[in-house]
Short mmCIF file of C-alpha atoms in Angstrom, two decimals:
data_model
loop_
_atom_site.label_atom_id
_atom_site.label_comp_id
_atom_site.label_asym_id
_atom_site.label_seq_id
_atom_site.Cartn_x
_atom_site.Cartn_y
_atom_site.Cartn_z
CA MET A 1 -49.73 31.11 -185.25
CA PRO A 2 -50.62 28.30 -187.65
CA ARG A 3 -52.28 25.04 -185.81
CA PRO A 4 -50.05 21.98 -185.97
CA VAL A 5 -52.01 19.42 -188.34
CA LEU A 6 -51.03 15.91 -189.16
CA LEU A 7 -52.93 13.76 -191.90
CA ILE A 8 -51.66 10.41 -193.16
CA HIS A 9 -52.87 7.36 -195.59
CA GLY A 10 -52.49 3.80 -195.67
CA GLY A 11 -53.29 3.42 -199.34
CA ALA A 12 -55.93 3.09 -201.81
CA GLY A 13 -57.47 0.53 -203.81
CA ASP A 14 -59.13 -3.00 -203.66
CA ILE A 15 -58.83 -3.44 -200.02
CA PRO A 16 -60.19 -6.52 -198.76
CA ASP A 17 -62.78 -6.46 -195.71
CA SER A 18 -60.24 -9.05 -193.93
CA ARG A 19 -57.37 -6.03 -193.85
CA ILE A 20 -59.78 -3.32 -192.77
CA ALA A 21 -58.73 -3.79 -188.86
CA GLY A 22 -55.29 -4.41 -189.73
CA LYS A 23 -55.31 -0.87 -191.50
CA PHE A 24 -57.07 1.01 -188.89
CA LYS A 25 -54.80 -0.48 -185.94
CA GLY A 26 -51.70 0.88 -188.23
CA ILE A 27 -53.30 4.24 -188.94
CA LYS A 28 -53.87 4.95 -185.25
CA GLU A 29 -50.28 3.70 -184.20
CA ALA A 30 -48.75 5.69 -186.82
CA LEU A 31 -50.59 8.89 -185.75
CA ARG A 32 -49.73 8.21 -182.08
CA CYS A 33 -46.01 7.69 -182.91
CA ALA A 34 -45.55 10.79 -184.79
CA TRP A 35 -47.68 13.10 -183.15
CA GLY A 36 -45.17 13.80 -180.14
CA SER A 37 -42.70 14.96 -182.63
CA LEU A 38 -45.26 17.52 -183.99
CA VAL A 39 -46.74 18.93 -180.41
CA PRO A 40 -44.15 17.88 -177.75
CA ALA A 41 -45.21 17.59 -174.41
CA SER A 42 -42.23 19.68 -173.04
CA GLY A 43 -43.70 22.64 -174.77
CA THR A 44 -40.78 23.23 -177.09
CA LYS A 45 -41.17 23.52 -181.10
CA GLY A 46 -42.68 20.44 -182.79
CA SER A 47 -41.03 19.38 -186.38
CA ALA A 48 -43.59 18.79 -189.51
CA LEU A 49 -40.18 16.85 -190.66
CA GLU A 50 -39.71 14.59 -187.68
CA ALA A 51 -43.65 13.89 -187.41
CA VAL A 52 -43.75 12.99 -191.33
CA GLU A 53 -40.75 10.61 -190.94
CA ALA A 54 -42.03 9.01 -187.83
CA ALA A 55 -45.67 8.39 -189.19
CA VAL A 56 -44.07 6.86 -192.31
CA ARG A 57 -41.54 4.75 -190.39
CA SER A 58 -44.40 3.20 -188.42
CA MET A 59 -46.17 2.31 -191.50
CA GLU A 60 -43.29 0.45 -193.06
CA LEU A 61 -42.96 -1.71 -190.23
CA ASP A 62 -46.61 -2.97 -190.65
CA GLU A 63 -47.30 -5.48 -193.12
CA ASN A 64 -50.76 -4.08 -193.48
CA PHE A 65 -49.50 -1.64 -195.59
CA ASN A 66 -47.57 -2.13 -199.07
CA ALA A 67 -44.28 -0.16 -198.16
CA GLY A 68 -41.06 -1.42 -196.59
CA TYR A 69 -42.14 -4.78 -194.66
CA GLY A 70 -45.15 -5.83 -196.63
CA SER A 71 -44.36 -4.48 -200.08
CA CYS A 72 -45.40 -5.92 -203.01
CA LEU A 73 -43.19 -8.30 -205.32
CA ASN A 74 -41.92 -7.63 -208.77
CA THR A 75 -42.09 -10.48 -211.40
CA ASP A 76 -38.91 -11.95 -209.86
CA GLY A 77 -40.49 -12.41 -206.51
CA GLN A 78 -38.22 -9.58 -205.25
CA VAL A 79 -38.99 -6.28 -203.11
CA GLU A 80 -37.87 -2.71 -205.01
CA MET A 81 -39.12 -0.14 -202.87
CA GLU A 82 -39.23 3.83 -203.18
CA ALA A 83 -39.95 7.03 -201.52
CA SER A 84 -39.55 10.68 -201.70
CA LEU A 85 -39.64 13.53 -199.16
CA MET A 86 -40.12 17.30 -199.45
CA GLU A 87 -40.20 20.24 -197.30
CA GLY A 88 -42.15 23.39 -198.50
CA ARG A 89 -39.96 26.24 -197.39
CA GLN A 90 -37.12 25.95 -199.80
CA LEU A 91 -38.79 23.49 -201.89
CA ARG A 92 -35.67 20.61 -200.76
CA ALA A 93 -36.55 17.09 -201.44
CA GLY A 94 -35.37 13.64 -201.52
CA CYS A 95 -36.19 11.05 -203.85
CA VAL A 96 -35.17 7.33 -203.70
CA THR A 97 -36.24 4.29 -205.94
CA LEU A 98 -35.29 0.70 -206.60
CA LEU A 99 -34.15 0.10 -202.97
CA ARG A 100 -33.85 -3.57 -202.01
CA ASP A 101 -32.77 -5.30 -198.43
CA VAL A 102 -32.99 -2.09 -196.25
CA MET A 103 -35.69 -1.04 -193.93
CA HIS A 104 -37.21 2.73 -193.96
CA PRO A 105 -36.93 4.27 -197.61
CA ILE A 106 -38.25 7.37 -196.32
CA THR A 107 -35.25 7.97 -193.93
CA VAL A 108 -32.92 7.02 -196.87
CA ALA A 109 -34.98 9.77 -198.91
CA ARG A 110 -34.45 12.27 -195.87
CA ARG A 111 -30.67 11.87 -195.89
CA LEU A 112 -30.48 12.50 -199.57
CA MET A 113 -32.71 15.71 -199.18
CA GLU A 114 -29.87 17.01 -196.30
CA LYS A 115 -27.03 16.25 -198.39
CA GLN A 116 -28.37 19.03 -200.79
CA ARG A 117 -26.43 17.55 -203.84
CA HIS A 118 -29.15 15.57 -205.74
CA THR A 119 -32.57 15.42 -205.54
CA PHE A 120 -33.28 11.86 -207.13
CA ILE A 121 -31.34 8.74 -207.27
CA GLY A 122 -32.20 5.01 -207.95
CA GLY A 123 -30.63 1.54 -207.64
CA GLU A 124 -27.46 1.05 -206.93
CA ALA A 125 -26.53 4.64 -206.04
CA ALA A 126 -29.60 4.59 -203.89
CA GLN A 127 -28.57 1.30 -202.00
CA GLU A 128 -25.07 2.53 -201.52
CA LEU A 129 -26.29 6.08 -199.91
CA ALA A 130 -28.86 3.66 -197.51
CA LEU A 131 -25.82 1.64 -196.48
CA SER A 132 -23.14 4.22 -196.00
CA THR A 133 -25.35 6.31 -193.85
CA GLY A 134 -26.69 3.74 -191.36
CA SER A 135 -29.09 1.62 -193.07
CA GLU A 136 -28.76 -2.17 -191.91
CA ARG A 137 -28.36 -4.36 -195.18
CA LEU A 138 -31.09 -6.87 -194.39
CA PRO A 139 -31.03 -10.84 -195.19
CA ALA A 140 -32.39 -11.56 -198.59
CA ASN A 141 -36.19 -11.58 -198.97
CA ALA A 142 -36.58 -10.31 -195.24
CA LEU A 143 -39.29 -7.83 -196.34
CA VAL A 144 -41.28 -10.51 -198.16
CA THR A 145 -44.52 -11.71 -196.43
CA GLU A 146 -46.58 -14.58 -196.92
CA GLY A 147 -49.37 -11.99 -198.21
CA ALA A 148 -46.78 -10.69 -200.86
CA ARG A 149 -45.98 -13.92 -202.35
CA PHE A 150 -49.40 -15.11 -202.59
CA THR A 151 -50.91 -11.90 -204.36
CA LEU A 152 -47.81 -12.53 -206.90
CA GLN A 153 -49.02 -16.04 -207.39
CA GLN A 154 -52.77 -14.84 -207.86
CA PHE A 155 -51.14 -12.51 -210.33
CA LYS A 156 -49.27 -14.90 -212.40
CA GLU A 157 -52.50 -17.01 -212.44
CA GLN A 158 -54.79 -14.08 -213.83
CA LEU A 159 -51.95 -13.67 -216.22
CA ALA A 160 -51.87 -16.98 -217.51
CA GLN A 161 -55.27 -16.53 -217.98
CA GLY A 162 -55.09 -13.99 -220.42
CA LYS A 163 -56.26 -11.17 -218.54
CA ASP A 164 -54.64 -7.61 -218.61
CA PRO A 165 -52.09 -6.99 -216.24
CA PHE A 166 -52.13 -3.51 -216.51
CA PHE A 167 -54.16 -2.59 -213.21
CA ALA A 168 -52.28 -4.93 -211.43
CA ARG A 169 -52.85 -5.24 -207.48
CA THR A 170 -50.87 -2.96 -205.44
CA GLU A 171 -53.20 -3.87 -202.22
CA LEU A 172 -52.67 -7.51 -201.29
CA ALA A 173 -55.20 -10.12 -201.39
CA ALA A 174 -56.65 -12.33 -198.42
CA GLU A 175 -56.27 -15.56 -199.03
CA GLN A 176 -59.73 -16.50 -198.66
CA GLU A 177 -60.76 -14.15 -201.46
CA GLN A 178 -58.29 -15.80 -203.88
CA THR A 179 -61.39 -16.35 -206.22
CA LYS A 180 -62.18 -12.36 -206.37
CA THR A 181 -61.39 -10.63 -209.41
CA LYS A 182 -59.73 -7.07 -209.42
CA THR A 183 -61.71 -4.69 -210.80
CA ASP A 184 -60.39 -1.50 -209.20
CA PRO A 185 -57.48 -0.16 -211.10
CA SER A 186 -55.50 1.60 -208.22
CA GLY A 187 -53.01 0.76 -205.61
CA GLU A 188 -51.56 1.30 -202.15
CA THR A 189 -49.10 3.35 -200.72
CA VAL A 190 -48.29 5.20 -197.55
CA GLY A 191 -48.03 8.79 -196.93
CA ALA A 192 -47.92 11.70 -194.33
CA VAL A 193 -48.51 15.25 -194.61
CA ALA A 194 -47.67 17.65 -191.58
CA MET A 195 -47.73 21.41 -191.07
CA ASP A 196 -46.15 22.63 -187.62
CA GLN A 197 -46.58 25.45 -185.86
CA ASP A 198 -44.04 27.67 -187.93
CA GLY A 199 -46.17 27.01 -190.86
CA GLN A 200 -43.55 24.48 -192.24
CA ILE A 201 -45.16 21.81 -194.33
CA VAL A 202 -43.60 18.62 -195.14
CA VAL A 203 -44.54 15.61 -197.20
CA GLY A 204 -43.69 11.94 -197.18
CA THR A 205 -44.53 9.32 -199.41
CA SER A 206 -43.14 5.69 -199.61
CA THR A 207 -44.37 2.21 -201.50
CA GLY A 208 -43.66 -1.30 -202.53
CA GLY A 209 -44.87 -0.67 -205.91
CA ILE A 210 -47.10 -3.00 -207.70
CA THR A 211 -47.69 -6.61 -207.91
CA GLY A 212 -46.14 -8.21 -210.96
CA LYS A 213 -44.31 -5.21 -211.97
CA TRP A 214 -41.20 -5.47 -213.95
CA PRO A 215 -37.95 -5.28 -212.56
CA GLY A 216 -36.80 -1.89 -212.60
CA ARG A 217 -40.33 -0.27 -212.69
CA ILE A 218 -40.70 3.28 -211.21
CA GLY A 219 -43.89 4.47 -210.21
CA ASP A 220 -45.41 8.11 -209.08
CA THR A 221 -44.17 7.95 -205.40
CA PRO A 222 -40.72 9.37 -205.88
CA ILE A 223 -41.97 11.63 -208.63
CA LEU A 224 -42.17 15.37 -207.38
CA GLY A 225 -45.51 16.61 -208.30
CA SER A 226 -47.14 13.18 -208.87
CA GLY A 227 -46.59 11.29 -205.73
CA THR A 228 -45.39 13.84 -203.41
CA TYR A 229 -44.78 17.83 -203.22
CA ALA A 230 -45.01 20.39 -200.50
CA ASP A 231 -44.95 24.45 -200.94
CA ASN A 232 -45.69 26.59 -197.85
CA ALA A 233 -47.24 28.95 -200.01
CA ARG A 234 -49.84 26.48 -201.46
CA GLY A 235 -50.05 22.97 -199.40
CA GLY A 236 -48.99 19.56 -199.16
CA VAL A 237 -50.13 16.56 -201.21
CA SER A 238 -49.38 12.93 -200.88
CA THR A 239 -51.27 10.66 -203.28
CA THR A 240 -51.98 6.81 -203.76
CA GLY A 241 -53.42 4.71 -206.40
CA HIS A 242 -52.31 3.58 -209.84
CA GLY A 243 -49.25 4.92 -210.26
CA GLU A 244 -48.95 4.89 -214.06
CA THR A 245 -52.32 6.99 -213.83
CA ILE A 246 -50.83 9.50 -211.17
CA MET A 247 -47.51 9.99 -212.87
CA ARG A 248 -49.56 10.63 -216.41
CA TYR A 249 -51.81 13.15 -214.66
CA ASN A 250 -49.40 15.01 -212.15
CA LEU A 251 -51.87 14.48 -209.78
CA ALA A 252 -50.09 16.44 -206.72
CA GLN A 253 -49.37 19.62 -208.87
CA ARG A 254 -52.69 19.49 -210.03
CA ILE A 255 -54.35 19.43 -206.89
CA LEU A 256 -52.28 22.31 -205.53
CA ALA A 257 -52.81 24.51 -209.08
CA ALA A 258 -56.43 24.34 -208.17
CA ILE A 259 -55.58 25.77 -204.86
CA GLU A 260 -53.56 28.54 -205.97
CA HIS A 261 -55.10 29.16 -209.11
CA LYS A 262 -58.94 28.34 -208.37
CA GLY A 263 -58.74 29.60 -204.79
CA MET A 264 -60.27 26.16 -203.91
CA SER A 265 -60.15 24.63 -200.44
CA ALA A 266 -57.91 21.40 -199.90
CA GLN A 267 -60.89 19.28 -199.90
CA ALA A 268 -62.54 20.80 -203.12
CA ALA A 269 -59.38 20.59 -205.08
CA ALA A 270 -58.55 16.99 -204.08
CA GLU A 271 -62.32 16.06 -204.98
CA GLN A 272 -61.78 17.72 -208.36
CA GLU A 273 -58.42 16.51 -209.59
CA CYS A 274 -58.97 12.92 -208.40
CA ARG A 275 -62.36 12.74 -210.32
CA GLU A 276 -60.81 14.41 -213.29
CA MET A 277 -57.89 12.07 -213.41
CA THR A 278 -60.38 8.91 -213.37
CA LYS A 279 -62.47 10.18 -215.78
CA ARG A 280 -59.70 11.27 -218.16
CA ILE A 281 -57.48 8.32 -217.97
CA GLY A 282 -59.60 5.28 -216.27
CA GLY A 283 -57.12 4.68 -213.08
CA THR A 284 -57.97 5.38 -209.95
CA GLY A 285 -56.34 6.75 -206.70
CA GLY A 286 -56.45 9.10 -203.96
CA ALA A 287 -55.00 12.38 -202.31
CA ILE A 288 -54.59 13.84 -199.00
CA VAL A 289 -53.82 17.66 -198.62
CA VAL A 290 -52.99 20.24 -196.18
CA GLY A 291 -53.55 23.58 -197.53
CA HIS A 292 -51.60 26.57 -196.60
CA ALA A 293 -53.87 27.78 -194.16
CA GLY A 294 -54.07 24.30 -192.50
CA ASP A 295 -57.33 23.09 -193.75
CA LEU A 296 -57.52 19.34 -194.90
CA GLY A 297 -58.40 17.23 -197.95
CA ILE A 298 -59.19 13.69 -198.29
CA SER A 299 -60.44 12.10 -201.23
CA PHE A 300 -60.39 9.24 -203.69
CA THR A 301 -61.85 7.24 -206.62
CA SER A 302 -60.81 4.22 -205.41
CA GLN A 303 -62.85 1.47 -203.74
CA ARG A 304 -61.21 2.37 -200.41
CA MET A 305 -58.40 4.34 -198.70
CA ALA A 306 -57.30 4.01 -195.28
CA TRP A 307 -56.56 7.72 -194.00
CA GLY A 308 -56.49 9.27 -190.60
CA TYR A 309 -55.75 12.70 -188.75
CA ILE A 310 -55.55 14.22 -185.17
CA GLN A 311 -57.43 17.07 -183.93
CA ASP A 312 -58.64 18.39 -180.53
CA ASP A 313 -56.79 15.44 -178.97
CA THR A 314 -59.26 13.02 -181.31
CA ILE A 315 -58.08 10.86 -184.16
CA PHE A 316 -60.71 10.90 -186.96
CA TYR A 317 -59.96 7.61 -189.13
CA GLY A 318 -62.10 6.21 -192.09
CA ILE A 319 -61.56 3.86 -195.03
CA GLU A 320 -64.46 4.09 -197.25
CA GLY A 321 -67.24 6.83 -198.46
CA GLN A 322 -68.11 9.28 -195.88
CA VAL A 323 -68.10 6.85 -192.68
CA VAL A 324 -65.63 8.42 -190.35
CA HIS A 325 -64.43 6.67 -187.03
CA GLN A 326 -63.00 8.24 -184.15
CA GLU A 327 -61.29 7.83 -180.67
CA PRO A 328 -59.45 9.73 -178.10
CA LEU A 329 -55.63 10.36 -178.85
CA LEU A 330 -54.90 9.26 -175.20
CA THR A 331 -56.36 5.86 -174.38
#
């Protein structure tokens, strides 16, 4: 019987020092919030689906992450969100994009997956699905934070100076670091991969996109094989980083192909494909992976990527290099 596994990420990119503490706090809160769904105290069976949704929902509420509340803004100063959810037994999935003024895109993606009629919808159709299945319509700009406004202002100032906006920020800047020039062409998203005791693998990913994107822009997050993929026979992957780079490289599928066809571990496959993506296209990013045997993979070519997982009643988490922090699950 497989050992339950829960691995999450809180985005990759130019994460400033001032945001690290918030990232760590949010990662640990999300893991604790979701672990009870995967390993219930009552001894009943846990659910990878419930755990993934719970972890992502927790991060969508936290302005330290670029998803839900705290999302980046497009050129019109609006939040447009997207998410995807996939399960690895029947390969069912739900993908939504261009959502506005509703909380928890990951839950809207789940509702679409469970309807089993369509896999990917966007814009007004996604909005209608959200509102007709229990999502509340929030007041206009309720999801916009001061950090998001500041980062959009910074983006527009750089654009006015003639700087190339292709590698726009998806990680929010700290106000005291406003003179810093962005050099890392990557971004931030949130995601979770879980395996329950039945061997079911589920992956969920959610994002607010990139700062200064055109209205209507769609990134890698809702695209199966790029931002999200789950297959019980191979593994599950959630990616984060520069969306245009990730979707062109099809990062999630390449990692799973390396596991399947080259016999690589989750870690080796993640390292190889993240490295090759950046070498070939130039943009950076990262991925979290749970292999079909329950082994973990964490890799990124960005400056930093927030991540965390639970093992042996301990939370392990980090954000750069090989530095790993840990603390008891129960505190």
